PDB file of C-alpha atoms (C1' of nucleotides) in Angstrom:
ATOM      1  CA  UNK N   1      92.162  76.746  80.959  1.00  0.00           C
ATOM      2  CA  UNK N   2      93.481  76.816  84.626  1.00  0.00           C
ATOM      3  CA  UNK N   3      91.986  77.233  88.035  1.00  0.00           C
ATOM      4  CA  UNK N   4      92.610  79.662  90.434  1.00  0.00           C
ATOM      5  CA  UNK N   5      91.032  81.079  94.006  1.00  0.00           C
ATOM      6  CA  UNK N   6      91.099  84.900  94.608  1.00  0.00           C
ATOM      7  CA  UNK N   7      91.084  85.776  97.745  1.00  0.00           C
ATOM      8  CA  UNK N   8      89.172  88.862  99.480  1.00  0.00           C
ATOM      9  CA  UNK N   9      88.079  90.563 102.837  1.00  0.00           C
ATOM     10  CA  UNK N  10      83.961  91.379 102.505  1.00  0.00           C
ATOM     11  CA  UNK N  11      84.318  94.320 104.409  1.00  0.00           C
ATOM     12  CA  UNK N  12      86.254  95.555 101.418  1.00  0.00           C
ATOM     13  CA  UNK N  13      84.866  94.284  98.574  1.00  0.00           C
ATOM     14  CA  UNK N  14      82.860  91.027  98.325  1.00  0.00           C
ATOM     15  CA  UNK N  15      81.127  88.373  95.597  1.00  0.00           C
ATOM     16  CA  UNK N  16      78.029  90.999  96.001  1.00  0.00           C
ATOM     17  CA  UNK N  17      79.871  93.951  95.549  1.00  0.00           C
ATOM     18  CA  UNK N  18      81.414  92.241  91.808  1.00  0.00           C
ATOM     19  CA  UNK N  19      77.840  91.420  91.014  1.00  0.00           C
ATOM     20  CA  UNK N  20      76.536  94.722  91.434  1.00  0.00           C
ATOM     21  CA  UNK N  21      79.499  96.047  89.502  1.00  0.00           C
ATOM     22  CA  UNK N  22      78.550  97.598  85.921  1.00  0.00           C
ATOM     23  CA  UNK N  23      79.119  94.283  83.486  1.00  0.00           C
ATOM     24  CA  UNK N  24      79.513  92.215  86.453  1.00  0.00           C
ATOM     25  CA  UNK N  25      83.444  92.772  86.240  1.00  0.00           C
ATOM     26  CA  UNK N  26      86.047  94.195  88.234  1.00  0.00           C
ATOM     27  CA  UNK N  27      89.874  94.984  88.252  1.00  0.00           C
ATOM     28  CA  UNK N  28      91.207  92.764  90.630  1.00  0.00           C
ATOM     29  CA  UNK N  29      94.217  95.481  92.323  1.00  0.00           C
ATOM     30  CA  UNK N  30      95.779  95.882  95.226  1.00  0.00           C
ATOM     31  CA  UNK N  31      97.554  92.360  94.758  1.00  0.00           C
ATOM     32  CA  UNK N  32     100.863  93.143  96.395  1.00  0.00           C
ATOM     33  CA  UNK N  33     102.734  90.016  96.935  1.00  0.00           C
ATOM     34  CA  UNK N  34     105.127  88.953  94.301  1.00  0.00           C
ATOM     35  CA  UNK N  35     104.586  85.408  93.907  1.00  0.00           C
ATOM     36  CA  UNK N  36     101.001  86.485  93.368  1.00  0.00           C
ATOM     37  CA  UNK N  37     102.228  88.853  91.040  1.00  0.00           C
ATOM     38  CA  UNK N  38     103.946  86.341  89.161  1.00  0.00           C
ATOM     39  CA  UNK N  39     100.555  84.513  88.699  1.00  0.00           C
ATOM     40  CA  UNK N  40      98.702  87.518  87.769  1.00  0.00           C
ATOM     41  CA  UNK N  41     101.609  88.572  85.638  1.00  0.00           C
ATOM     42  CA  UNK N  42     102.565  85.209  83.989  1.00  0.00           C
ATOM     43  CA  UNK N  43      99.940  82.589  84.419  1.00  0.00           C
ATOM     44  CA  UNK N  44      96.472  83.945  84.809  1.00  0.00           C
ATOM     45  CA  UNK N  45      94.491  83.728  81.183  1.00  0.00           C
ATOM     46  CA  UNK N  46      91.350  84.832  79.703  1.00  0.00           C
ATOM     47  CA  UNK N  47      88.433  82.360  80.104  1.00  0.00           C
ATOM     48  CA  UNK N  48      90.658  81.047  83.340  1.00  0.00           C
ATOM     49  CA  UNK N  49      88.213  79.851  86.387  1.00  0.00           C
ATOM     50  CA  UNK N  50      88.402  81.724  90.084  1.00  0.00           C
ATOM     51  CA  UNK N  51      87.023  80.854  92.922  1.00  0.00           C
ATOM     52  CA  UNK N  52      86.041  83.897  94.814  1.00  0.00           C
ATOM     53  CA  UNK N  53      87.182  83.172  98.383  1.00  0.00           C
ATOM     54  CA  UNK N  54      85.988  85.393 101.855  1.00  0.00           C
ATOM     55  CA  UNK N  55      88.765  86.036 103.909  1.00  0.00           C
ATOM     56  CA  UNK N  56      89.209  87.746 107.995  1.00  0.00           C
ATOM     57  CA  UNK N  57      85.524  87.433 108.379  1.00  0.00           C
ATOM     58  CA  UNK N  58      82.883  86.104 110.026  1.00  0.00           C
ATOM     59  CA  UNK N  59      82.180  82.671 107.753  1.00  0.00           C
ATOM     60  CA  UNK N  60      85.536  82.258 105.685  1.00  0.00           C
ATOM     61  CA  UNK N  61      85.072  80.109 102.711  1.00  0.00           C
ATOM     62  CA  UNK N  62      84.419  79.885  99.306  1.00  0.00           C
ATOM     63  CA  UNK N  63      81.711  82.116  97.675  1.00  0.00           C
ATOM     64  CA  UNK N  64      81.106  81.728  94.192  1.00  0.00           C
ATOM     65  CA  UNK N  65      82.837  81.963  90.575  1.00  0.00           C
ATOM     66  CA  UNK N  66      83.971  84.178  88.292  1.00  0.00           C
ATOM     67  CA  UNK N  67      86.350  84.257  85.245  1.00  0.00           C
ATOM     68  CA  UNK N  68      88.765  86.031  83.838  1.00  0.00           C
ATOM     69  CA  UNK N  69      87.870  88.572  81.192  1.00  0.00           C
ATOM     70  CA  UNK N  70      91.243  90.484  80.954  1.00  0.00           C
ATOM     71  CA  UNK N  71      94.618  89.409  81.514  1.00  0.00           C
ATOM     72  CA  UNK N  72      97.219  91.291  83.392  1.00  0.00           C
ATOM     73  CA  UNK N  73      98.003  94.876  82.717  1.00  0.00           C
ATOM     74  CA  UNK N  74      99.801  97.545  85.545  1.00  0.00           C
ATOM     75  CA  UNK N  75      97.524  97.995  87.917  1.00  0.00           C
ATOM     76  CA  UNK N  76      96.765 101.674  88.397  1.00  0.00           C
ATOM     77  CA  UNK N  77      96.949 101.970  92.212  1.00  0.00           C
ATOM     78  CA  UNK N  78     100.325 101.638  92.385  1.00  0.00           C
ATOM     79  CA  UNK N  79     100.965 105.470  90.240  1.00  0.00           C
ATOM     80  CA  UNK N  80      98.710 107.030  92.881  1.00  0.00           C
ATOM     81  CA  UNK N  81     100.207 108.826  96.418  1.00  0.00           C
ATOM     82  CA  UNK N  82      96.556 108.737  97.840  1.00  0.00           C
ATOM     83  CA  UNK N  83      96.106 104.980  97.546  1.00  0.00           C
ATOM     84  CA  UNK N  84      96.383 102.522 100.134  1.00  0.00           C
ATOM     85  CA  UNK N  85      98.237 100.563  97.490  1.00  0.00           C
ATOM     86  CA  UNK N  86     100.678 103.385  96.536  1.00  0.00           C
ATOM     87  CA  UNK N  87     104.206 102.061  95.757  1.00  0.00           C
ATOM     88  CA  UNK N  88     106.594 104.712  95.234  1.00  0.00           C
ATOM     89  CA  UNK N  89     109.341 102.707  93.554  1.00  0.00           C
ATOM     90  CA  UNK N  90     107.454 101.660  90.826  1.00  0.00           C
ATOM     91  CA  UNK N  91     106.797 103.711  87.599  1.00  0.00           C
ATOM     92  CA  UNK N  92     104.807 103.733  84.795  1.00  0.00           C
ATOM     93  CA  UNK N  93     107.612 102.904  82.172  1.00  0.00           C
ATOM     94  CA  UNK N  94     107.905  99.562  84.586  1.00  0.00           C
ATOM     95  CA  UNK N  95     105.172  99.012  85.836  1.00  0.00           C
ATOM     96  CA  UNK N  96     105.734  96.613  89.453  1.00  0.00           C
ATOM     97  CA  UNK N  97     102.364  95.454  90.088  1.00  0.00           C
ATOM     98  CA  UNK N  98      99.890  94.046  87.590  1.00  0.00           C
ATOM     99  CA  UNK N  99      96.243  93.036  87.688  1.00  0.00           C
ATOM    100  CA  UNK N 100      93.704  91.281  85.966  1.00  0.00           C
ATOM    101  CA  UNK N 101      89.848  91.833  85.393  1.00  0.00           C
ATOM    102  CA  UNK N 102      86.937  89.178  86.455  1.00  0.00           C
ATOM    103  CA  UNK N 103      83.467  89.072  85.482  1.00  0.00           C
ATOM    104  CA  UNK N 104      80.948  87.299  88.020  1.00  0.00           C
ATOM    105  CA  UNK N 105      79.493  84.224  86.571  1.00  0.00           C
ATOM    106  CA  UNK N 106      77.851  82.884  90.191  1.00  0.00           C
ATOM    107  CA  UNK N 107      77.314  83.505  93.768  1.00  0.00           C
ATOM    108  CA  UNK N 108      76.771  79.506  95.460  1.00  0.00           C
ATOM    109  CA  UNK N 109      73.456  79.239  97.956  1.00  0.00           C
ATOM    110  CA  UNK N 110      76.265  78.464 100.132  1.00  0.00           C
ATOM    111  CA  UNK N 111      79.609  79.190 101.295  1.00  0.00           C
ATOM    112  CA  UNK N 112      81.673  76.688 101.271  1.00  0.00           C
ATOM    113  CA  UNK N 113      82.914  76.639 104.625  1.00  0.00           C
ATOM    114  CA  UNK N 114      87.188  77.054 105.137  1.00  0.00           C
ATOM    115  CA  UNK N 115      86.475  74.205 108.007  1.00  0.00           C
ATOM    116  CA  UNK N 116      84.920  71.723 105.888  1.00  0.00           C
ATOM    117  CA  UNK N 117      87.076  71.838 102.998  1.00  0.00           C
ATOM    118  CA  UNK N 118      89.852  71.202 105.571  1.00  0.00           C
ATOM    119  CA  UNK N 119      88.047  68.595 106.346  1.00  0.00           C
ATOM    120  CA  UNK N 120      87.690  66.839 102.959  1.00  0.00           C
ATOM    121  CA  UNK N 121      90.265  64.035 101.884  1.00  0.00           C
ATOM    122  CA  UNK N 122      90.056  64.908  98.331  1.00  0.00           C
ATOM    123  CA  UNK N 123      91.680  68.215  98.942  1.00  0.00           C
ATOM    124  CA  UNK N 124      95.249  68.178  99.750  1.00  0.00           C
ATOM    125  CA  UNK N 125      96.781  70.642  97.318  1.00  0.00           C
ATOM    126  CA  UNK N 126      95.088  73.745  97.454  1.00  0.00           C
ATOM    127  CA  UNK N 127      97.651  76.643  99.476  1.00  0.00           C
ATOM    128  CA  UNK N 128      94.347  76.801 101.716  1.00  0.00           C
ATOM    129  CA  UNK N 129      94.596  73.441 103.501  1.00  0.00           C
ATOM    130  CA  UNK N 130      98.231  73.863 103.312  1.00  0.00           C
ATOM    131  CA  UNK N 131      99.840  75.316 106.876  1.00  0.00           C
ATOM    132  CA  UNK N 132     100.819  78.768 106.957  1.00  0.00           C
ATOM    133  CA  UNK N 133      99.974  79.323 103.352  1.00  0.00           C
ATOM    134  CA  UNK N 134      98.493  83.495 102.981  1.00  0.00           C
ATOM    135  CA  UNK N 135      98.701  83.763  99.028  1.00  0.00           C
ATOM    136  CA  UNK N 136      95.821  85.762  98.126  1.00  0.00           C
ATOM    137  CA  UNK N 137      95.931  84.598  94.758  1.00  0.00           C
ATOM    138  CA  UNK N 138      96.269  80.747  94.520  1.00  0.00           C
ATOM    139  CA  UNK N 139      96.351  77.655  91.190  1.00  0.00           C
ATOM    140  CA  UNK N 140      94.252  75.014  92.277  1.00  0.00           C
ATOM    141  CA  UNK N 141      93.865  71.992  90.234  1.00  0.00           C
ATOM    142  CA  UNK N 142      91.533  70.375  87.853  1.00  0.00           C
ATOM    143  CA  UNK N 143      90.419  68.007  89.721  1.00  0.00           C
ATOM    144  CA  UNK N 144      89.872  69.532  93.324  1.00  0.00           C
ATOM    145  CA  UNK N 145      88.641  72.532  92.031  1.00  0.00           C
ATOM    146  CA  UNK N 146      86.159  70.282  90.048  1.00  0.00           C
ATOM    147  CA  UNK N 147      85.399  68.448  93.160  1.00  0.00           C
ATOM    148  CA  UNK N 148      85.141  71.414  95.327  1.00  0.00           C
ATOM    149  CA  UNK N 149      82.424  73.043  92.359  1.00  0.00           C
ATOM    150  CA  UNK N 150      80.689  69.523  92.570  1.00  0.00           C
ATOM    151  CA  UNK N 151      80.237  70.432  96.607  1.00  0.00           C
ATOM    152  CA  UNK N 152      79.411  73.986  96.212  1.00  0.00           C
ATOM    153  CA  UNK N 153      77.046  73.657  93.223  1.00  0.00           C
ATOM    154  CA  UNK N 154      75.326  69.923  94.763  1.00  0.00           C
ATOM    155  CA  UNK N 155      74.151  71.920  97.795  1.00  0.00           C
ATOM    156  CA  UNK N 156      72.051  74.361  95.646  1.00  0.00           C
TER     157      UNK N 156
ATOM    158  C1'  DG O   1      92.413  91.334 119.705  1.00  0.00           C
ATOM    159  C1'  DC O   2      96.284  87.098 119.783  1.00  0.00           C
ATOM    160  C1'  DC O   3      99.387  85.058 117.989  1.00  0.00           C
ATOM    161  C1'  DA O   4     101.461  82.067 114.600  1.00  0.00           C
ATOM    162  C1'  DA O   5     103.520  82.143 110.381  1.00  0.00           C
ATOM    163  C1'  DC O   6     105.309  84.343 106.974  1.00  0.00           C
ATOM    164  C1'  DG O   7     107.581  88.487 103.977  1.00  0.00           C
ATOM    165  C1'  DT O   8     109.910  92.498 103.630  1.00  0.00           C
ATOM    166  C1'  DT O   9     113.794  95.744 104.791  1.00  0.00           C
ATOM    167  C1'  DG O  10     118.149  97.043 105.216  1.00  0.00           C
ATOM    168  C1'  DG O  11     122.611  97.887 108.290  1.00  0.00           C
ATOM    169  C1'  DC O  12     126.734  95.119 107.738  1.00  0.00           C
TER     170       DC O  12
ATOM    171  C1'  DG G   1     124.404  87.647 101.360  1.00  0.00           C
ATOM    172  C1'  DC G   2     123.308  87.121 105.765  1.00  0.00           C
ATOM    173  C1'  DC G   3     119.708  87.753 109.446  1.00  0.00           C
ATOM    174  C1'  DA G   4     117.294  90.238 113.239  1.00  0.00           C
ATOM    175  C1'  DA G   5     113.914  93.530 113.565  1.00  0.00           C
ATOM    176  C1'  DC G   6     109.862  94.449 111.267  1.00  0.00           C
ATOM    177  C1'  DG G   7     105.257  94.458 108.889  1.00  0.00           C
ATOM    178  C1'  DT G   8     101.251  91.722 107.402  1.00  0.00           C
ATOM    179  C1'  DT G   9      97.898  88.174 106.889  1.00  0.00           C
ATOM    180  C1'  DG G  10      94.613  85.217 107.897  1.00  0.00           C
ATOM    181  C1'  DG G  11      91.989  81.755 111.454  1.00  0.00           C
ATOM    182  C1'  DC G  12      90.574  81.597 116.235  1.00  0.00           C
TER     183       DC G  12
END
DNA sequence: GCCAACGTTGGC
DNA sequence: GCCAACGTTGGC
């Protein structure tokens, strides 16, 4: 099993939106970065645990936990000319972009702020604390995941 | 809304 | 294949 962190802008789709979905499952579409795509296509597996992170908002940080329930498949928004994520260079024969489905597991009673994460001496590997890292899908080392999770749940 | 740090594009 | 121009991300 592997651990991940997915970023989302809560104005567009938040942890609460995920929790409100039927069966609390939603497909994670709109990833248009090759490095992130490669993670989704090759490495994100069913049962993997995913931190949900809110970005570009008032309180940025880790807000909850989800689980992968469907592995990489073609992101349908790439074929839709009306979508913001439309990619005319992609074709159904050879889809360029993939997505996975995740299911809500938990919303933490308090957000774990980015500022706090950056101040933790235990946390040095995760892309969040590295300069200029903008990936919207990033792996999390098991030890760092466990530590962050304990900090999230310890406050509840 | 600013701007630094990236990623992508396209001319050559 | 280089690299300048451009677009995007995302914290502040």
